[in-house]
CSV table of C-alpha atoms in Angstrom, one decimal:
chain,number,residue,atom,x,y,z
A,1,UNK,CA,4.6,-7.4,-34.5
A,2,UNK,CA,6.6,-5.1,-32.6
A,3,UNK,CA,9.3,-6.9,-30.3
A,4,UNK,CA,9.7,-6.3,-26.3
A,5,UNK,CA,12.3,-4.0,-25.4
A,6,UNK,CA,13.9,-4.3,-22.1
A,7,UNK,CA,14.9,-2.0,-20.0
A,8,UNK,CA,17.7,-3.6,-17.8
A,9,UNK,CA,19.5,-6.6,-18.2
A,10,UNK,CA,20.2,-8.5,-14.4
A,11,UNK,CA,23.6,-10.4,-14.4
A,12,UNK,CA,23.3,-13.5,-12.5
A,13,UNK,CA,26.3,-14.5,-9.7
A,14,UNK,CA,27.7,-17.5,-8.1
A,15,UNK,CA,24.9,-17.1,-5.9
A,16,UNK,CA,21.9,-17.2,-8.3
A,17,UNK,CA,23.9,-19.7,-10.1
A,18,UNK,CA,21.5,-23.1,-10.8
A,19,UNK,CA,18.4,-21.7,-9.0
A,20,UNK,CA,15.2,-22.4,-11.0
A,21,UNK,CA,14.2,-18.6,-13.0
A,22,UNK,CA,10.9,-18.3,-11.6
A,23,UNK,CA,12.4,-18.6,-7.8
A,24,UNK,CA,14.9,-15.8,-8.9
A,25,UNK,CA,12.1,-13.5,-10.2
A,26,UNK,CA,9.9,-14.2,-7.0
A,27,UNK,CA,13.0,-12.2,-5.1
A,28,UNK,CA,13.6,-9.4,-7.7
A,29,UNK,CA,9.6,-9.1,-8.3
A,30,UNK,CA,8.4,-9.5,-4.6
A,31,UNK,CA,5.2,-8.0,-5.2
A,32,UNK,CA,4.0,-9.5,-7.9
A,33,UNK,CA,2.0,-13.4,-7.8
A,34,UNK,CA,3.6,-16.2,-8.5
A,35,UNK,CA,0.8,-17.3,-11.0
A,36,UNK,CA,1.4,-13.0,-13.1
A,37,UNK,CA,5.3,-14.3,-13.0
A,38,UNK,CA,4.7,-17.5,-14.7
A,39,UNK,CA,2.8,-15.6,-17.3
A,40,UNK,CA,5.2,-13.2,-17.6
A,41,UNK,CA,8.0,-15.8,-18.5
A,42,UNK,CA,5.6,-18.0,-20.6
A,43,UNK,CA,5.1,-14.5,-22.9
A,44,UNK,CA,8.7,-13.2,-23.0
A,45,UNK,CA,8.3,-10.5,-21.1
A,46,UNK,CA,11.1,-12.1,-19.0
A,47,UNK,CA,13.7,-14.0,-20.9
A,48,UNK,CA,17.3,-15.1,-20.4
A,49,UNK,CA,20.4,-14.4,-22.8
A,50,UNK,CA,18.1,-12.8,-24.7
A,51,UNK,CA,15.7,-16.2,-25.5
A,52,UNK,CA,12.3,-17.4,-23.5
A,53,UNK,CA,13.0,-20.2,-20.7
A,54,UNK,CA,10.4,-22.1,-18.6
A,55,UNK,CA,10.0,-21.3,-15.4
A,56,UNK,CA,12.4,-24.1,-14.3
A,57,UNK,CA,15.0,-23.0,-15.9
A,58,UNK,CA,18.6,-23.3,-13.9
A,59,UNK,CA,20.0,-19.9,-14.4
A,60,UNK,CA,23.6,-20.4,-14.9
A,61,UNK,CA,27.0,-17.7,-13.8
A,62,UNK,CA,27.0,-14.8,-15.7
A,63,UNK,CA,23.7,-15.1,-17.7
A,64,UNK,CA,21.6,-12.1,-18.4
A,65,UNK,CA,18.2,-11.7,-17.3
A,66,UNK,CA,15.9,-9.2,-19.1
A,67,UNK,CA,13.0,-7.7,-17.9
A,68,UNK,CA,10.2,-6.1,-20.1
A,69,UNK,CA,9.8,-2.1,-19.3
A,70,UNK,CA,6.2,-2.9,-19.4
A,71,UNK,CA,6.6,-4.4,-15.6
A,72,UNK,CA,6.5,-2.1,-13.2
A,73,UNK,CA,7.6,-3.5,-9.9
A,74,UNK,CA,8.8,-1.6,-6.8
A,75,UNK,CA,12.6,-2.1,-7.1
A,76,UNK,CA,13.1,-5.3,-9.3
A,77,UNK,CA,16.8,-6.3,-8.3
A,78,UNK,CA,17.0,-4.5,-4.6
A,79,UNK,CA,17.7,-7.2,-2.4
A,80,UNK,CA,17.3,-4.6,0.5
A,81,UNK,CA,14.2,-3.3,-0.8
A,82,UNK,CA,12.0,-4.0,2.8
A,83,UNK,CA,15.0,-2.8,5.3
A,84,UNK,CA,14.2,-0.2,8.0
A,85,UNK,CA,16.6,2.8,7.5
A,86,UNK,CA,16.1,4.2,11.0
A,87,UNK,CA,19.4,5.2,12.6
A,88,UNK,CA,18.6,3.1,15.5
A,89,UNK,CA,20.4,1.8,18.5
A,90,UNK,CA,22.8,-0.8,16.9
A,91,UNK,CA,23.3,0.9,14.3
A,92,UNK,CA,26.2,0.2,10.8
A,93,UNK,CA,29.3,0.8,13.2
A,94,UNK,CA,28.1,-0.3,16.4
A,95,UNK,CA,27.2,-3.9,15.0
A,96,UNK,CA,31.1,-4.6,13.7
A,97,UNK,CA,31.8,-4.2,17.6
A,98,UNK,CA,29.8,-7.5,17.7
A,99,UNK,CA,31.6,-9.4,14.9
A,100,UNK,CA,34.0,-12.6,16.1
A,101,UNK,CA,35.0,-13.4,12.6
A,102,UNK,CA,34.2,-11.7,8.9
A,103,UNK,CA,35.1,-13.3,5.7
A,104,UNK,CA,33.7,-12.8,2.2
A,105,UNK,CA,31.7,-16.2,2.9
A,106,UNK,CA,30.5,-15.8,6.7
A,107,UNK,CA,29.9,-13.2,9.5
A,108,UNK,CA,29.7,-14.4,13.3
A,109,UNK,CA,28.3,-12.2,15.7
A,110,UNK,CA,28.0,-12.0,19.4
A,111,UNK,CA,24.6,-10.9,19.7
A,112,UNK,CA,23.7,-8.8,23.5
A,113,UNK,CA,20.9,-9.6,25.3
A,114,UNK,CA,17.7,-7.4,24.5
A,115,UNK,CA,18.2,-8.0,21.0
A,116,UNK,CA,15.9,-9.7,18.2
A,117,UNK,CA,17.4,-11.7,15.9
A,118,UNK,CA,14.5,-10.8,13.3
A,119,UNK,CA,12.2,-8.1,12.9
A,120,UNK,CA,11.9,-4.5,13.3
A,121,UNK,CA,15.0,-3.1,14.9
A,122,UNK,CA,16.9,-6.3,14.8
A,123,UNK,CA,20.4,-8.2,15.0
A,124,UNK,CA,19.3,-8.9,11.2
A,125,UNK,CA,17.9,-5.0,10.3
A,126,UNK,CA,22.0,-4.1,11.6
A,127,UNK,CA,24.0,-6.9,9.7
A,128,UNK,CA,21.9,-5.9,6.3
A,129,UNK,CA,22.5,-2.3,6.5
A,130,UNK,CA,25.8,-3.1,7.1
A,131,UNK,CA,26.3,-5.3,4.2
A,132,UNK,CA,24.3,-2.8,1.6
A,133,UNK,CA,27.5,-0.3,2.4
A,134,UNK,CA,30.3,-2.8,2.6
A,135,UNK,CA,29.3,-5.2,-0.6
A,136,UNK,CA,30.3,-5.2,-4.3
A,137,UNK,CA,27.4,-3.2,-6.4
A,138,UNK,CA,28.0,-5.1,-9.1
A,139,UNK,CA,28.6,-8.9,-6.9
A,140,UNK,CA,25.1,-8.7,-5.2
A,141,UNK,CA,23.1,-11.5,-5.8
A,142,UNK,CA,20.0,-11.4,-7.9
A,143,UNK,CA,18.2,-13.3,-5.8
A,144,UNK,CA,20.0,-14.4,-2.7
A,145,UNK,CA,20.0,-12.8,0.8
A,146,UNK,CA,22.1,-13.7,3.6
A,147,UNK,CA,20.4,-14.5,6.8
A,148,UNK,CA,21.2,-15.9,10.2
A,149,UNK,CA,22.0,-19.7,10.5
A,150,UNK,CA,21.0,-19.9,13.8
A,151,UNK,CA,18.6,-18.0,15.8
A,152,UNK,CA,18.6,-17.1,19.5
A,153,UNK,CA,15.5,-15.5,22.0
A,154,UNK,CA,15.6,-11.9,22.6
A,155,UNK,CA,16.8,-12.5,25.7
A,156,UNK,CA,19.5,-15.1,25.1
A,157,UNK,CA,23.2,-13.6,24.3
A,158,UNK,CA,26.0,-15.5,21.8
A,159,UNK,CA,26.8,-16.7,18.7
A,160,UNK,CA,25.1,-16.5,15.4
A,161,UNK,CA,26.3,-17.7,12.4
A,162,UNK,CA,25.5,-15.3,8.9
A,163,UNK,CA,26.8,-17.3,5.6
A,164,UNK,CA,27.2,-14.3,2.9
A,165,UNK,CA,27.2,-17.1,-0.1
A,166,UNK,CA,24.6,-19.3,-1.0
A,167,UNK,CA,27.0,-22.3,-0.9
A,168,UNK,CA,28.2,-21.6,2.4
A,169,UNK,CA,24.3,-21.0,4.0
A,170,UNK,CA,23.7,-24.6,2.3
A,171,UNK,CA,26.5,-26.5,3.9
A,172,UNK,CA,25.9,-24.9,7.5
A,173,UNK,CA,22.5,-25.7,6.9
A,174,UNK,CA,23.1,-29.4,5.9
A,175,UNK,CA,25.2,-30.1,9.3
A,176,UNK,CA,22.4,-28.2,11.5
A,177,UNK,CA,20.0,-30.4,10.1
A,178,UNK,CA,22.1,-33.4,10.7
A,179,UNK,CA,23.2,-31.6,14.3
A,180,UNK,CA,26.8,-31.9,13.8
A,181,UNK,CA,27.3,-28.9,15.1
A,182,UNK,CA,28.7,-28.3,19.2
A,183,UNK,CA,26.9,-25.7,20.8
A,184,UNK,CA,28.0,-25.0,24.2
A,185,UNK,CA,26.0,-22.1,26.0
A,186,UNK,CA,26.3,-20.8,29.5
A,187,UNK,CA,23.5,-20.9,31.9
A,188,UNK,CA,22.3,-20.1,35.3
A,189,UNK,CA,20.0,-21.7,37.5
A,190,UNK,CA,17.8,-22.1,39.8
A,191,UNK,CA,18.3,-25.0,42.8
A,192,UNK,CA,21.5,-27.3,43.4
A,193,UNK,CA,22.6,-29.4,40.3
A,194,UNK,CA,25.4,-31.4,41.6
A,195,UNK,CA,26.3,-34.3,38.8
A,196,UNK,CA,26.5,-34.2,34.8
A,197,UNK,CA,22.9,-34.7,33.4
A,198,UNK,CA,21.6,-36.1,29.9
A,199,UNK,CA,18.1,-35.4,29.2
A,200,UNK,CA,15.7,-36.2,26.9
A,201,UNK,CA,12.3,-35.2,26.7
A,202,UNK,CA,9.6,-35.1,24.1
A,203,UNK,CA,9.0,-31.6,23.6
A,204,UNK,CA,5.5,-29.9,21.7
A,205,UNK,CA,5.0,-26.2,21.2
A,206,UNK,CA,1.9,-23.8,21.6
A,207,UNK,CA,2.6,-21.5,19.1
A,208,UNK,CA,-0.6,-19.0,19.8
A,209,UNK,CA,0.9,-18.9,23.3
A,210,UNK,CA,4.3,-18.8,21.9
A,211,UNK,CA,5.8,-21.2,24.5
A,212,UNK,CA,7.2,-24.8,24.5
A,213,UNK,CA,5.9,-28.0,26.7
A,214,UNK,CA,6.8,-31.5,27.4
A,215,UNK,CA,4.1,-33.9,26.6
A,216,UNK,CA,3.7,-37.8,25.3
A,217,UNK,CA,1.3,-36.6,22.7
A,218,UNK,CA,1.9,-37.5,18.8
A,219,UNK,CA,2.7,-33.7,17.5
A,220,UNK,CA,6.5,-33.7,19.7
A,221,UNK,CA,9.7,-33.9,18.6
A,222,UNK,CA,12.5,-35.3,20.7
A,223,UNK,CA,14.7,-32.7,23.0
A,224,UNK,CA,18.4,-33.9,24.0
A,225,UNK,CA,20.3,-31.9,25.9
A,226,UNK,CA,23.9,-32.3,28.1
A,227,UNK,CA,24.4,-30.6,31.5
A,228,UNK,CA,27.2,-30.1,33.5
A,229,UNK,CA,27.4,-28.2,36.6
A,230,UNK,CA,30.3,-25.4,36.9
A,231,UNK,CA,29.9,-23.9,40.3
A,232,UNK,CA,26.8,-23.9,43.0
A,233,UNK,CA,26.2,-21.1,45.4
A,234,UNK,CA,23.1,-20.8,47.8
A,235,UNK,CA,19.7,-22.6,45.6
A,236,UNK,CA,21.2,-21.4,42.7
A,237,UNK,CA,23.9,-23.2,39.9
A,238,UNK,CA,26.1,-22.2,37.2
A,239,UNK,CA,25.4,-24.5,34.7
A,240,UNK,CA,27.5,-25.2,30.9
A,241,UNK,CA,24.8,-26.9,28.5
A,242,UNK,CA,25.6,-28.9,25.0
A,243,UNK,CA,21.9,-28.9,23.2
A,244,UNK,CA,22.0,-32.0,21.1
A,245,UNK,CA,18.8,-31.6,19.1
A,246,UNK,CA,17.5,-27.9,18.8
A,247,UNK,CA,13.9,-27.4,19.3
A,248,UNK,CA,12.1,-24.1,20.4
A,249,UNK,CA,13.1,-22.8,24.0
A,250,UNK,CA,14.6,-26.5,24.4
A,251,UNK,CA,17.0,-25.3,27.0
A,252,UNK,CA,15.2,-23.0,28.9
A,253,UNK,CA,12.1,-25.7,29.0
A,254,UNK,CA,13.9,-28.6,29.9
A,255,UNK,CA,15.8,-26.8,32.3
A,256,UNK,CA,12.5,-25.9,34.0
A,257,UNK,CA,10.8,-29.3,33.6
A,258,UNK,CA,13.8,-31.1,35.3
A,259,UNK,CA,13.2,-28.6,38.6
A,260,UNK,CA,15.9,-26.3,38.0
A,261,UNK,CA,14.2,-23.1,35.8
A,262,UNK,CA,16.5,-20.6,34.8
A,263,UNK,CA,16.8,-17.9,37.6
A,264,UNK,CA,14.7,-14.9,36.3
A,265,UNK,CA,13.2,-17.2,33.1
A,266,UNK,CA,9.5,-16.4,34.7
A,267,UNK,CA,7.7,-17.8,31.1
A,268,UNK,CA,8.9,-21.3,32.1
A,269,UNK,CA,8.9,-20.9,36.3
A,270,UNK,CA,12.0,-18.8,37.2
A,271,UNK,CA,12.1,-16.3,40.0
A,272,UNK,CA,11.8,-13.4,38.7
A,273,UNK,CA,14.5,-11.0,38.6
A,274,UNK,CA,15.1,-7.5,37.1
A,275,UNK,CA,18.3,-8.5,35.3
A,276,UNK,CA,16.2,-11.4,33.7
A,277,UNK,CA,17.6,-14.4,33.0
A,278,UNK,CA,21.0,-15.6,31.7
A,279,UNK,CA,21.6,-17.9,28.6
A,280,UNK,CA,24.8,-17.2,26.8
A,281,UNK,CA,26.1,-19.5,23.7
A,282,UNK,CA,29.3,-19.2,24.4
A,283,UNK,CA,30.8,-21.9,21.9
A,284,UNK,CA,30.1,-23.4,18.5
A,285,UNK,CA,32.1,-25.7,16.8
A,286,UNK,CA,32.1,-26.8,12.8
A,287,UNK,CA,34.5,-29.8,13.4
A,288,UNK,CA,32.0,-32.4,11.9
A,289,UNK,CA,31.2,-29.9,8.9
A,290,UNK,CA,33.0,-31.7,6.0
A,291,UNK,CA,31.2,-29.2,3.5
A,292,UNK,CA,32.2,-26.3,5.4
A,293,UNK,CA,36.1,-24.8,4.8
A,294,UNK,CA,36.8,-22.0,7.1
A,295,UNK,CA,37.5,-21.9,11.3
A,296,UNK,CA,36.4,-24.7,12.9
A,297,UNK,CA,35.4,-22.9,16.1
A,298,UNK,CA,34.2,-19.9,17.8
A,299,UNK,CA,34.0,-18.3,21.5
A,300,UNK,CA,31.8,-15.5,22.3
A,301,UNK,CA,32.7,-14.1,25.6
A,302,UNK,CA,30.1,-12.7,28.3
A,303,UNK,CA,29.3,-9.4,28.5
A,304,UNK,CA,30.8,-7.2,30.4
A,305,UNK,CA,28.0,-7.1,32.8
A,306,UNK,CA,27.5,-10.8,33.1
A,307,UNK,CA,30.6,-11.4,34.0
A,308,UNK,CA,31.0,-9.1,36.6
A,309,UNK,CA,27.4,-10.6,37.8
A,310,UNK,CA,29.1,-14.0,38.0
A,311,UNK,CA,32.2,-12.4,39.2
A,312,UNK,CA,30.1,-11.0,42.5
A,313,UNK,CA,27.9,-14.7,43.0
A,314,UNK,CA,30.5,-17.3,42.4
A,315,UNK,CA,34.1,-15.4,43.0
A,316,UNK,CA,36.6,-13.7,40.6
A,317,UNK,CA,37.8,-17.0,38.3
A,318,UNK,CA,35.0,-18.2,37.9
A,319,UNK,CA,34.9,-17.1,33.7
A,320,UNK,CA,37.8,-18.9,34.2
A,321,UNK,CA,37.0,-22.0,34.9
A,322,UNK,CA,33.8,-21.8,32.4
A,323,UNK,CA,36.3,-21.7,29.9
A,324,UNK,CA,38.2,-24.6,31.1
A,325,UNK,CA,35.3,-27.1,31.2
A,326,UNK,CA,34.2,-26.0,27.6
A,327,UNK,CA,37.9,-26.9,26.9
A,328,UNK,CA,37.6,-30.4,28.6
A,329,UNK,CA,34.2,-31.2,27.1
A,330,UNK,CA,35.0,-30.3,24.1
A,331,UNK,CA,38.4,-32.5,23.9
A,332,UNK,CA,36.8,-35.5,25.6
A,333,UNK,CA,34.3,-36.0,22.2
A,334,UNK,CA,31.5,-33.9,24.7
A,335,UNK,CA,30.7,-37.0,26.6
């Protein structure tokens, strides 16, 4: 019986490193089923170090992965194999204008307004064009992608978090779910909050409509979230927010179901205004993150526009003093 040849052997990193085998040849064969890859490993067509595993197989640092010739997929290893390469607006060099911090485990970005975090022409389309030219050939991952942390509406400006390592998107991941992370985001709205404000709402979402609602019903998750009023001019305030939980639109809902809509948020009741509205994460600390090693905190200013907006409503220091009472929140345990 004549024996399988293989055409290219796949070198597995730190990244594919104790990931089950069929989970790493769902990413290098995306087009194939997952019942055609089981039978593939089960025959040999798809072996490691040269022998057949099982499907559940932990892959291990450094192992080879073979794949028959006989499978033709579209681009076996690419792990960029689905990005747009459109020249478009924000562009490999304009996006490194946006980074706050770059090491070879994690990207931060200060994402502008107007900007998708996913999808076509995207925060994300950028940061992977950008990593395809600045990464290792020959350190890629066989099966592991860096993605945002964190995600932020179109219209809402700040940080997000991109772990480049498997281990670092799973500890960043662990303390989101556990929400030991401080997010602090900037916010303006409409009507005159005049005292510090916890609220907490159950919160459901329609998600044909694509919008958020408070409701008693069973299918709700609880919404916690801090306020504390920075400045007040005419009906409208300058608010600084610390989301406990983090649900869907949480902010901008509970904002509006607590009579102050953000000015210009017309989906959830906001005058509407041609600039649209402001939401800016402006802070996000890692303090609590045992699992996570590197800076424990990051700022994103305002962009030049919004503060010159805020500048014109509520007087010339007033970026300074949102910076101020992000300082004394955060050193008084956020209370």
């Amino acid at each position: 019986m004549q024996s399988i040849s293989f055409y290219k052997k796949y070198i597995a990193t730190e990244n594919d490193s104790g990931r089950r085998l069929d989970r790493i040849i769902r990413k290098m064969l995306y087009d194939y089923p997952l019942a055609e890859i089981y039978r593939l490993i089960r025959v040999g067509a798809i072996k490691v170090n040269g022998k057949k595993e099982s499907p559940s197989y932990r892959v291990k640092k450094g192992e080879e992965i073979e794949i028959s010739e006989n499978i033709k997929a579209k681009n076996p290893s690419a792990r960029y194999n689905e990005l747009k390469k459109e020249n478009f607006f924000t562009g490999k060099k304009r996006v490194k204008r946006w980074f706050l911090y770059k090491s070879s485990s994690l990207i931060v970005l200060n994402k502008p307004r107007g900007i998708r975090v996913h999808g076509h022409l995207s925060l994300d389309t950028a940061v992977q064009e950008y990593l395809k030219d600045n990464t290792d050939k020959n350190a890629e991952s066989l099966s592991f992608k860096p993605g945002p942390a964190n995600r932020l509406d179109t219209n809402t400006s700040g940080i997000v978090i991109y772990p480049l390592s498997l281990k670092t998107t799973q500890n960043i991941a662990r303390c989101l779910h556990a929400h030991r992370t401080v997010k602090i985001y900037i916010a303006l709205v409409e009507g005159n909050l005049s005292r510090t404000e916890v609220w907490s709402d159950k919160i459901g979402r329609n998600r044909i409509k694509r919008i958020s609602y408070v409701s008693g019903g069973e299918e709700t998750k609880t919404a916690i979230t801090k306020v504390y009023p920075v400045a007040s001019r005419e009906n409208s305030t300058l608010t600084l927010c610390f989301p406990i939980t983090g649900r869907t639109h949480q902010i901008r809902l509970q904002f509006s179901s607590h009579g102050y809509p953000l000015l210009g948020d017309i989906k959830y009741g906001g005058a509407k205004k041609s600039e649209g509205y402001l939401l800016h994460a402006a802070y996000m600390g890692l303090q609590n993150c045992t699992e996570y090693s590197g800076p424990s905190e990051f700022y994103a200013p305002l962009s030049k526009f919004q503060e010159e907006y805020l500048k014109y409503y509520f007087g010339k220091n007033i970026i300074h003093k949102c910076h101020d009472m992000i300082e004394r929140i955060k050193n008084n345990g956020f209370l």
